């Protein structure tokens, strides 16, 4: 699908990351060179002392965690092709976050879930697919029993006027997107990110 082709997000579907969807997820990550330098969406699973992993070992780690039910994401599909995801899970599954020291200093009660990464295939960006992935993650949280969900989006009001940020750097979406999904702003985190929360009822 060329980047300029119009699309309807209603044609896209959500499926959970699981052993049966791993091949589609792996193809999406591989198409983008492992994502963020070969991370394979493992950075939030591991603490700083574990950062010596390679593209191959990150891929193997992610595959093993999916097989063991220790890695969760809402995958967005266009037909049989995965085109985006929103990674979520409890803090013990995703212990690493940016600006960790500042975050923990202002933390009251830990959330039940956190959303740490939203990624969209470069061909599908700027079509509302990230928002769809976020909604998909919230729906999966509801099916798992619900709870307090935290997200850490980019607060674009902190972006210098007239300076645009590439969508590839918006690793967790924008504050506006979270507000439209029903999240409430809690506090800043770092220079350009913030903490937002929403309580999800059990489905």
CSV table of C-alpha atoms in Angstrom, one decimal:
chain,number,residue,atom,x,y,z
A,1,UNK,CA,0.0,0.0,0.0
A,2,UNK,CA,1.7,3.3,-1.1
A,3,UNK,CA,1.9,5.9,1.6
A,4,UNK,CA,-0.3,8.3,-0.4
A,5,UNK,CA,-3.2,5.8,-0.8
A,6,UNK,CA,-6.3,6.6,1.1
A,7,UNK,CA,-7.6,4.0,3.5
A,8,UNK,CA,-10.4,3.3,5.9
A,9,UNK,CA,-9.5,2.2,9.4
A,10,UNK,CA,-12.8,0.4,9.6
A,11,UNK,CA,-11.3,-2.2,7.3
A,12,UNK,CA,-8.6,-3.0,9.8
A,13,UNK,CA,-9.0,-5.5,12.6
A,14,UNK,CA,-7.4,-6.1,16.0
A,15,UNK,CA,-5.9,-9.4,17.2
A,16,UNK,CA,-3.8,-10.0,20.3
A,17,UNK,CA,-0.1,-10.8,20.1
A,18,UNK,CA,0.1,-14.6,20.7
A,19,UNK,CA,2.0,-17.6,19.3
A,20,UNK,CA,-0.5,-17.7,16.3
A,21,UNK,CA,0.1,-14.1,15.4
A,22,UNK,CA,3.8,-14.0,16.1
A,23,UNK,CA,4.8,-14.6,12.5
A,24,UNK,CA,2.8,-11.6,11.3
A,25,UNK,CA,4.3,-9.5,14.2
A,26,UNK,CA,7.8,-10.7,13.3
A,27,UNK,CA,7.3,-9.8,9.7
A,28,UNK,CA,6.2,-6.3,10.6
A,29,UNK,CA,9.2,-5.8,12.9
A,30,UNK,CA,11.6,-7.3,10.4
A,31,UNK,CA,10.3,-4.9,7.6
A,32,UNK,CA,11.5,-2.0,9.8
A,33,UNK,CA,14.9,-3.4,10.6
A,34,UNK,CA,14.0,-4.6,14.1
A,35,UNK,CA,12.5,-1.2,15.1
A,36,UNK,CA,14.6,1.4,16.9
A,37,UNK,CA,17.9,-0.2,16.2
A,38,UNK,CA,16.9,-3.8,16.5
A,39,UNK,CA,14.9,-3.5,19.8
A,40,UNK,CA,12.2,-5.9,18.7
A,41,UNK,CA,10.0,-4.1,21.2
A,42,UNK,CA,12.0,-5.6,24.2
A,43,UNK,CA,13.4,-2.4,25.7
A,44,UNK,CA,10.5,-1.9,28.1
A,45,UNK,CA,10.7,-5.6,29.2
A,46,UNK,CA,14.3,-5.2,30.3
A,47,UNK,CA,16.2,-2.9,32.7
A,48,UNK,CA,19.3,-0.9,31.8
A,49,UNK,CA,21.7,-3.7,33.0
A,50,UNK,CA,20.3,-5.9,30.2
A,51,UNK,CA,20.9,-3.5,27.3
A,52,UNK,CA,23.7,-5.5,25.7
A,53,UNK,CA,21.3,-7.6,23.6
A,54,UNK,CA,21.6,-7.9,19.8
A,55,UNK,CA,19.0,-7.9,17.0
A,56,UNK,CA,18.9,-11.7,17.1
A,57,UNK,CA,18.8,-12.1,20.9
A,58,UNK,CA,16.1,-9.4,21.2
A,59,UNK,CA,14.1,-11.3,18.6
A,60,UNK,CA,14.6,-14.6,20.4
A,61,UNK,CA,13.7,-13.0,23.8
A,62,UNK,CA,10.5,-11.5,22.4
A,63,UNK,CA,9.5,-14.8,20.7
A,64,UNK,CA,10.1,-16.7,24.0
A,65,UNK,CA,8.1,-14.2,26.0
A,66,UNK,CA,5.2,-14.4,23.6
A,67,UNK,CA,5.3,-18.2,23.7
A,68,UNK,CA,5.2,-18.0,27.6
A,69,UNK,CA,2.4,-15.5,27.7
A,70,UNK,CA,4.6,-12.7,29.1
A,71,UNK,CA,4.4,-10.2,26.3
A,72,UNK,CA,1.1,-8.5,25.3
A,73,UNK,CA,0.1,-6.2,22.5
A,74,UNK,CA,-2.9,-5.3,20.3
A,75,UNK,CA,-1.9,-6.0,16.7
A,76,UNK,CA,-3.6,-4.1,13.9
A,77,UNK,CA,-4.2,-6.2,10.8
A,78,UNK,CA,-4.9,-5.3,7.2
A,79,UNK,CA,-6.1,-8.7,6.0
A,80,UNK,CA,-3.4,-11.1,7.1
A,81,UNK,CA,-0.7,-8.5,7.4
A,82,UNK,CA,0.1,-6.9,10.7
A,83,UNK,CA,0.6,-3.1,10.2
A,84,UNK,CA,0.8,-1.7,13.8
A,85,UNK,CA,0.8,-2.6,17.5
A,86,UNK,CA,0.2,-1.2,20.9
A,87,UNK,CA,2.3,-2.9,23.6
A,88,UNK,CA,0.7,-3.2,27.0
A,89,UNK,CA,1.1,-5.2,30.2
A,90,UNK,CA,1.4,-5.0,34.0
A,91,UNK,CA,4.4,-3.1,35.4
A,92,UNK,CA,6.2,-6.3,36.4
A,93,UNK,CA,6.1,-7.4,32.7
A,94,UNK,CA,7.2,-4.0,31.5
A,95,UNK,CA,9.4,-2.6,34.3
A,96,UNK,CA,11.5,-0.3,32.2
A,97,UNK,CA,10.3,3.2,31.1
A,98,UNK,CA,11.9,6.4,30.0
A,99,UNK,CA,12.6,9.0,32.8
A,100,UNK,CA,12.3,6.1,35.3
A,101,UNK,CA,13.8,8.0,38.3
A,102,UNK,CA,11.5,11.0,37.9
A,103,UNK,CA,8.5,8.8,37.3
A,104,UNK,CA,9.0,6.7,40.4
A,105,UNK,CA,9.6,9.8,42.5
A,106,UNK,CA,6.1,11.0,41.7
A,107,UNK,CA,4.4,7.6,41.8
A,108,UNK,CA,1.6,6.9,44.2
A,109,UNK,CA,-0.2,3.6,43.4
A,110,UNK,CA,1.3,1.6,40.5
A,111,UNK,CA,-1.1,1.1,37.6
A,112,UNK,CA,-2.5,-2.3,36.8
A,113,UNK,CA,-1.3,-1.9,33.2
A,114,UNK,CA,0.9,0.4,31.3
A,115,UNK,CA,1.1,1.1,27.5
A,116,UNK,CA,4.7,1.5,26.6
A,117,UNK,CA,5.0,1.5,22.8
A,118,UNK,CA,2.8,2.1,19.8
A,119,UNK,CA,4.3,1.5,16.4
A,120,UNK,CA,2.8,1.8,13.0
A,121,UNK,CA,4.1,0.5,9.6
A,122,UNK,CA,5.5,3.5,7.7
A,123,UNK,CA,3.0,2.9,4.9
A,124,UNK,CA,0.1,3.4,7.3
A,125,UNK,CA,1.1,6.4,9.3
A,126,UNK,CA,-1.1,9.5,9.7
A,127,UNK,CA,-4.3,7.6,9.0
A,128,UNK,CA,-5.4,7.1,12.6
A,129,UNK,CA,-4.0,3.6,12.9
A,130,UNK,CA,-2.1,4.5,16.2
A,131,UNK,CA,-5.4,5.5,17.8
A,132,UNK,CA,-6.9,2.3,16.6
A,133,UNK,CA,-4.1,0.3,18.2
A,134,UNK,CA,-4.5,2.1,21.4
A,135,UNK,CA,-8.3,1.4,21.5
A,136,UNK,CA,-7.4,-2.2,20.7
A,137,UNK,CA,-5.1,-2.5,23.7
A,138,UNK,CA,-7.8,-1.0,26.0
A,139,UNK,CA,-10.3,-3.5,24.7
A,140,UNK,CA,-7.9,-6.4,25.5
A,141,UNK,CA,-7.4,-5.0,29.0
A,142,UNK,CA,-11.1,-4.9,29.5
A,143,UNK,CA,-11.4,-8.6,28.4
A,144,UNK,CA,-8.6,-9.4,30.9
A,145,UNK,CA,-10.6,-7.9,33.7
A,146,UNK,CA,-9.9,-4.2,33.4
A,147,UNK,CA,-8.0,-1.9,35.8
A,148,UNK,CA,-6.1,1.3,35.9
A,149,UNK,CA,-4.1,1.9,32.6
A,150,UNK,CA,-1.2,4.3,32.3
A,151,UNK,CA,0.2,5.8,29.1
A,152,UNK,CA,3.2,8.0,28.6
A,153,UNK,CA,2.6,10.0,25.4
A,154,UNK,CA,4.4,12.9,23.9
A,155,UNK,CA,3.0,16.3,25.0
A,156,UNK,CA,3.2,18.2,21.8
A,157,UNK,CA,2.5,21.5,23.6
A,158,UNK,CA,6.1,21.2,24.7
A,159,UNK,CA,7.3,21.0,21.1
A,160,UNK,CA,9.0,24.3,19.9
A,161,UNK,CA,6.6,26.3,17.7
A,162,UNK,CA,7.0,25.6,14.1
A,163,UNK,CA,9.2,22.5,14.7
A,164,UNK,CA,7.6,19.2,13.5
A,165,UNK,CA,8.4,15.8,15.0
A,166,UNK,CA,8.6,12.8,12.7
A,167,UNK,CA,5.9,10.3,13.5
A,168,UNK,CA,8.6,7.6,13.7
A,169,UNK,CA,9.8,9.2,17.0
A,170,UNK,CA,6.3,9.2,18.6
A,171,UNK,CA,6.9,5.9,20.2
A,172,UNK,CA,3.8,6.2,22.4
A,173,UNK,CA,1.5,8.5,20.5
A,174,UNK,CA,0.5,12.0,21.6
A,175,UNK,CA,-1.3,13.5,24.5
A,176,UNK,CA,-4.2,14.5,22.2
A,177,UNK,CA,-4.6,11.0,21.1
A,178,UNK,CA,-4.8,9.7,24.7
A,179,UNK,CA,-7.3,12.5,25.6
A,180,UNK,CA,-9.5,11.4,22.7
A,181,UNK,CA,-9.3,7.9,24.1
A,182,UNK,CA,-10.6,9.0,27.5
A,183,UNK,CA,-7.3,9.4,29.4
A,184,UNK,CA,-6.7,12.0,32.1
A,185,UNK,CA,-3.5,14.0,32.3
A,186,UNK,CA,-1.7,13.3,35.6
A,187,UNK,CA,1.8,14.9,35.5
A,188,UNK,CA,4.8,15.6,33.2
A,189,UNK,CA,7.5,13.0,32.7
A,190,UNK,CA,10.8,14.2,31.2
A,191,UNK,CA,10.8,17.3,29.0
A,192,UNK,CA,8.3,16.2,26.4
A,193,UNK,CA,6.3,13.3,27.8
A,194,UNK,CA,3.6,12.9,30.4
A,195,UNK,CA,1.7,10.4,32.5
A,196,UNK,CA,-1.9,9.8,31.6
A,197,UNK,CA,-4.4,7.4,33.1
A,198,UNK,CA,-7.7,5.8,32.5
A,199,UNK,CA,-9.7,3.2,34.4
A,200,UNK,CA,-11.0,0.4,32.2
A,201,UNK,CA,-14.0,-1.6,33.3
A,202,UNK,CA,-14.1,-5.4,32.9
A,203,UNK,CA,-15.8,-6.5,29.7
